[in-house]
């Protein structure tokens, strides 16, 4: 069973360009989470999605950032008009639907390292 | 808000040395506590967890005990190996049905032969 896949692993963009980060969850997982790790910081929650639904986007910057998890295909984190401050590692995690579980273990991908020049 | 503080790295140890990585937390309520490990080029993997006070999580020779009185969850291993070289993250999650993990900054461990 393949793990969580993220691509690209490294992405370089110039200021003002768009960045698209992809995440394929583990097989059978219907919940996806995105986290961002700024330099010298811990991972910070950004957004939680289920298929075709955004459940919680309380950690997403209000402008330029959007996320989706379509019925078919990977989850996409999209950053428009990137700025230098967007340079970070972006991690995706997925979890299965566990009815009645008090904790859904999140399985993490290797991350995408975004560098904005 | 909830937060996790872990010791600054990097930490360099000789093989077979004793390892402690300190982790303390601030939370309203009683969180579940976790240690994740990230090996070079890979994603974070759950190493161990504890869901209530005095629980001890253990895996691969690593242990951590949930101490409510000191709000701590220190990671220990009696004898480290070169293969333990990685970045270790302490994290918490609040309450049943929650999903937001709050992470510390990570501690890079290098074990030399």
Short mmCIF file of C-alpha atoms in Angstrom, two decimals:
data_model
loop_
_atom_site.label_atom_id
_atom_site.label_comp_id
_atom_site.label_asym_id
_atom_site.label_seq_id
_atom_site.Cartn_x
_atom_site.Cartn_y
_atom_site.Cartn_z
CA UNK A 1 0.00 0.00 0.00
CA UNK A 2 1.71 3.13 -1.20
CA UNK A 3 2.03 5.95 1.27
CA UNK A 4 0.90 9.53 0.86
CA UNK A 5 2.38 10.95 -2.31
CA UNK A 6 3.23 14.58 -2.84
CA UNK A 7 4.57 16.28 -5.91
CA UNK A 8 6.59 18.03 -6.81
CA UNK A 9 9.09 17.48 -4.02
CA UNK A 10 10.77 20.78 -4.78
CA UNK A 11 9.20 23.77 -6.49
CA UNK A 12 10.82 27.07 -7.38
CA UNK A 13 8.70 30.05 -8.35
CA UNK A 14 9.34 33.72 -8.94
CA UNK A 15 7.34 36.33 -7.10
CA UNK A 16 3.91 36.76 -8.65
CA UNK A 17 3.70 33.28 -10.16
CA UNK A 18 1.30 30.56 -9.12
CA UNK A 19 2.26 27.42 -7.20
CA UNK A 20 0.26 24.18 -7.35
CA UNK A 21 1.05 21.46 -4.87
CA UNK A 22 -0.47 18.00 -5.24
CA UNK A 23 -1.25 15.35 -2.68
CA UNK A 24 -2.48 11.83 -3.32
CA UNK A 25 -3.75 10.27 -0.09
CA UNK A 26 -3.21 6.68 0.88
CA UNK A 27 -5.57 4.21 -0.76
CA UNK A 28 -8.87 4.14 1.08
CA UNK A 29 -8.30 7.44 2.87
CA UNK A 30 -10.94 10.09 2.34
CA UNK A 31 -9.62 12.80 4.68
CA UNK A 32 -6.77 15.13 3.72
CA UNK A 33 -4.97 17.72 5.81
CA UNK A 34 -2.42 20.34 4.75
CA UNK A 35 0.25 21.73 7.06
CA UNK A 36 2.89 24.38 6.46
CA UNK A 37 6.33 24.51 8.03
CA UNK A 38 7.99 27.91 7.84
CA UNK A 39 11.77 28.07 8.42
CA UNK A 40 12.66 27.47 12.07
CA UNK A 41 9.01 26.76 12.94
CA UNK A 42 6.89 23.70 13.65
CA UNK A 43 4.24 22.45 11.28
CA UNK A 44 1.08 24.56 11.35
CA UNK A 45 -2.36 23.29 10.35
CA UNK A 46 -3.82 24.95 7.27
CA UNK A 47 -6.88 23.07 6.03
CA UNK A 48 -8.87 19.87 6.37
CA UNK A 49 -10.76 18.46 3.40
CA UNK A 50 -12.92 15.51 2.55
CA UNK A 51 -13.88 14.58 -0.99
CA UNK A 52 -15.44 17.67 -2.60
CA UNK A 53 -15.75 19.44 0.76
CA UNK A 54 -13.65 21.86 2.76
CA UNK A 55 -14.29 20.99 6.40
CA UNK A 56 -12.00 23.47 8.16
CA UNK A 57 -9.82 26.12 6.54
CA UNK A 58 -9.18 28.12 9.70
CA UNK A 59 -5.39 27.90 9.23
CA UNK A 60 -5.34 29.13 5.65
CA UNK A 61 -4.29 32.68 4.87
CA UNK A 62 -7.38 34.56 3.74
CA UNK A 63 -5.96 35.66 0.41
CA UNK A 64 -4.10 33.91 -2.40
CA UNK A 65 -4.40 30.41 -0.88
CA UNK A 66 -7.01 27.83 -1.83
CA UNK A 67 -7.38 24.07 -1.53
CA UNK A 68 -9.53 21.44 -3.13
CA UNK A 69 -10.02 17.70 -3.00
CA UNK A 70 -12.08 16.70 -6.04
CA UNK A 71 -14.07 13.53 -6.44
CA UNK A 72 -11.38 12.19 -8.73
CA UNK A 73 -7.69 12.97 -8.53
CA UNK A 74 -5.34 14.42 -5.94
CA UNK A 75 -5.87 17.21 -3.48
CA UNK A 76 -4.44 20.51 -4.70
CA UNK A 77 -3.08 23.38 -2.63
CA UNK A 78 -2.92 26.45 -4.81
CA UNK A 79 -1.01 29.62 -4.00
CA UNK A 80 -1.58 32.56 -6.33
CA UNK A 81 0.85 35.46 -6.77
CA UNK A 82 3.46 33.92 -4.52
CA UNK A 83 5.64 36.10 -2.30
CA UNK A 84 8.96 35.34 -0.61
CA UNK A 85 7.16 34.70 2.68
CA UNK A 86 5.41 31.72 1.12
CA UNK A 87 8.73 29.85 0.98
CA UNK A 88 8.18 26.85 3.24
CA UNK A 89 7.71 23.11 3.34
CA UNK A 90 4.11 22.07 2.74
CA UNK A 91 3.06 18.72 4.13
CA UNK A 92 -0.03 16.75 3.31
CA UNK A 93 -1.50 14.05 5.54
CA UNK A 94 -4.39 11.66 5.11
CA UNK A 95 -6.50 9.54 7.38
CA UNK A 96 -9.15 6.87 6.95
CA UNK A 97 -12.71 7.23 8.09
CA UNK A 98 -12.79 5.50 11.47
CA UNK A 99 -16.30 5.53 12.82
CA UNK A 100 -16.36 6.02 16.57
CA UNK A 101 -12.61 6.44 16.85
CA UNK A 102 -11.38 9.05 19.22
CA UNK A 103 -8.28 9.64 17.10
CA UNK A 104 -7.72 9.46 13.39
CA UNK A 105 -4.02 8.78 12.85
CA UNK A 106 -2.69 11.03 10.15
CA UNK A 107 -0.20 9.60 7.68
CA UNK A 108 2.14 12.19 6.25
CA UNK A 109 3.68 12.65 2.84
CA UNK A 110 7.32 13.71 2.30
CA UNK A 111 6.38 17.33 1.72
CA UNK A 112 6.87 19.88 -1.05
CA UNK A 113 9.57 22.46 -0.50
CA UNK A 114 8.54 25.72 -2.12
CA UNK A 115 11.16 28.37 -2.78
CA UNK A 116 10.07 31.78 -3.99
CA UNK A 117 12.79 33.82 -5.64
CA UNK B 1 -3.70 28.91 22.36
CA UNK B 2 -2.27 25.42 22.51
CA UNK B 3 1.47 25.13 21.99
CA UNK B 4 4.36 22.69 22.14
CA UNK B 5 7.93 23.55 23.10
CA UNK B 6 10.74 21.12 22.48
CA UNK B 7 14.45 21.35 23.02
CA UNK B 8 16.50 23.09 20.40
CA UNK B 9 18.73 21.05 18.19
CA UNK B 10 20.74 19.83 16.61
CA UNK B 11 21.66 17.04 18.99
CA UNK B 12 24.71 14.92 18.20
CA UNK B 13 25.32 11.67 20.08
CA UNK B 14 27.64 8.74 19.78
CA UNK B 15 26.18 5.34 19.04
CA UNK B 16 24.82 3.59 22.16
CA UNK B 17 24.47 6.86 24.08
CA UNK B 18 21.33 7.70 26.07
CA UNK B 19 18.89 10.07 24.40
CA UNK B 20 16.49 12.55 25.94
CA UNK B 21 14.56 15.11 23.93
CA UNK B 22 12.49 17.40 26.14
CA UNK B 23 8.96 18.38 25.24
CA UNK B 24 6.52 20.50 27.23
CA UNK B 25 3.09 21.66 26.24
CA UNK B 26 0.47 24.29 27.00
CA UNK B 27 -3.14 23.36 26.45
CA UNK B 28 -6.62 24.09 27.77
CA UNK B 29 -7.81 20.66 28.76
CA UNK B 30 -6.21 17.28 28.38
CA UNK B 31 -4.64 16.65 25.00
CA UNK B 32 -3.34 13.51 23.40
CA UNK B 33 0.43 13.66 22.93
CA UNK B 34 2.58 12.32 20.11
CA UNK B 35 6.12 11.95 18.90
CA UNK B 36 6.66 11.91 15.15
CA UNK B 37 9.93 11.10 13.39
CA UNK B 38 11.04 12.28 9.97
CA UNK B 39 13.86 10.39 8.31
CA UNK B 40 15.78 12.16 5.53
CA UNK B 41 13.67 12.54 2.40
CA UNK B 42 10.57 10.98 3.93
CA UNK B 43 7.30 12.10 5.49
CA UNK B 44 6.58 12.28 9.20
CA UNK B 45 5.84 8.91 10.81
CA UNK B 46 4.05 8.42 14.09
CA UNK B 47 6.62 7.07 16.56
CA UNK B 48 4.50 6.80 19.70
CA UNK B 49 1.56 8.36 21.46
CA UNK B 50 -0.18 8.69 24.83
CA UNK B 51 -3.76 9.73 25.31
CA UNK B 52 -4.06 10.32 29.06
CA UNK B 53 -2.00 11.23 32.09
CA UNK B 54 0.60 8.66 33.22
CA UNK B 55 0.28 6.70 29.96
CA UNK B 56 3.60 5.56 28.54
CA UNK B 57 3.99 5.33 24.80
CA UNK B 58 6.73 3.10 23.45
CA UNK B 59 8.02 1.93 20.08
CA UNK B 60 11.36 0.81 18.61
CA UNK B 61 13.08 1.28 21.96
CA UNK B 62 11.78 4.83 22.37
CA UNK B 63 9.59 5.77 25.33
CA UNK B 64 7.71 8.83 26.54
CA UNK B 65 5.46 9.26 29.59
CA UNK B 66 2.57 11.72 29.72
CA UNK B 67 3.19 13.84 32.83
CA UNK B 68 0.23 16.07 33.57
CA UNK B 69 1.81 17.66 36.65
CA UNK B 70 4.78 18.94 34.65
CA UNK B 71 2.91 19.17 31.29
CA UNK B 72 5.72 17.18 29.71
CA UNK B 73 6.22 14.30 27.29
CA UNK B 74 9.98 13.77 27.07
CA UNK B 75 11.30 11.28 24.54
CA UNK B 76 13.95 8.80 25.73
CA UNK B 77 15.95 5.93 24.33
CA UNK B 78 18.53 3.96 26.25
CA UNK B 79 20.95 3.25 23.40
CA UNK B 80 20.73 5.13 20.12
CA UNK B 81 21.83 3.78 16.76
CA UNK B 82 23.06 5.51 13.63
CA UNK B 83 19.73 4.62 12.03
CA UNK B 84 17.93 6.80 14.60
CA UNK B 85 19.35 9.91 12.95
CA UNK B 86 16.29 11.95 12.01
CA UNK B 87 14.18 14.95 13.01
CA UNK B 88 11.84 14.34 15.95
CA UNK B 89 8.62 16.32 16.42
CA UNK B 90 6.52 16.49 19.55
CA UNK B 91 2.84 17.22 18.94
CA UNK B 92 -0.52 17.43 20.65
CA UNK B 93 -4.15 17.05 19.63
CA UNK B 94 -7.13 18.16 21.68
CA UNK B 95 -10.09 15.96 22.45
CA UNK B 96 -12.04 13.16 20.88
CA UNK B 97 -12.95 13.84 17.28
CA UNK B 98 -10.26 16.48 16.90
CA UNK B 99 -7.91 16.52 13.92
CA UNK B 100 -5.62 19.53 14.24
CA UNK B 101 -2.14 18.54 15.32
CA UNK B 102 -0.05 21.24 17.02
CA UNK B 103 3.66 20.63 16.54
CA UNK B 104 6.87 21.71 18.17
CA UNK B 105 9.69 23.01 15.96
CA UNK B 106 11.44 19.65 15.71
CA UNK B 107 14.78 18.44 17.02
CA UNK B 108 17.39 17.12 14.63
CA UNK B 109 19.29 14.13 16.00
CA UNK B 110 22.56 12.93 14.48
CA UNK B 111 24.10 9.72 15.77
CA UNK B 112 27.72 9.12 14.90
CA UNK B 113 29.44 5.72 14.93
#
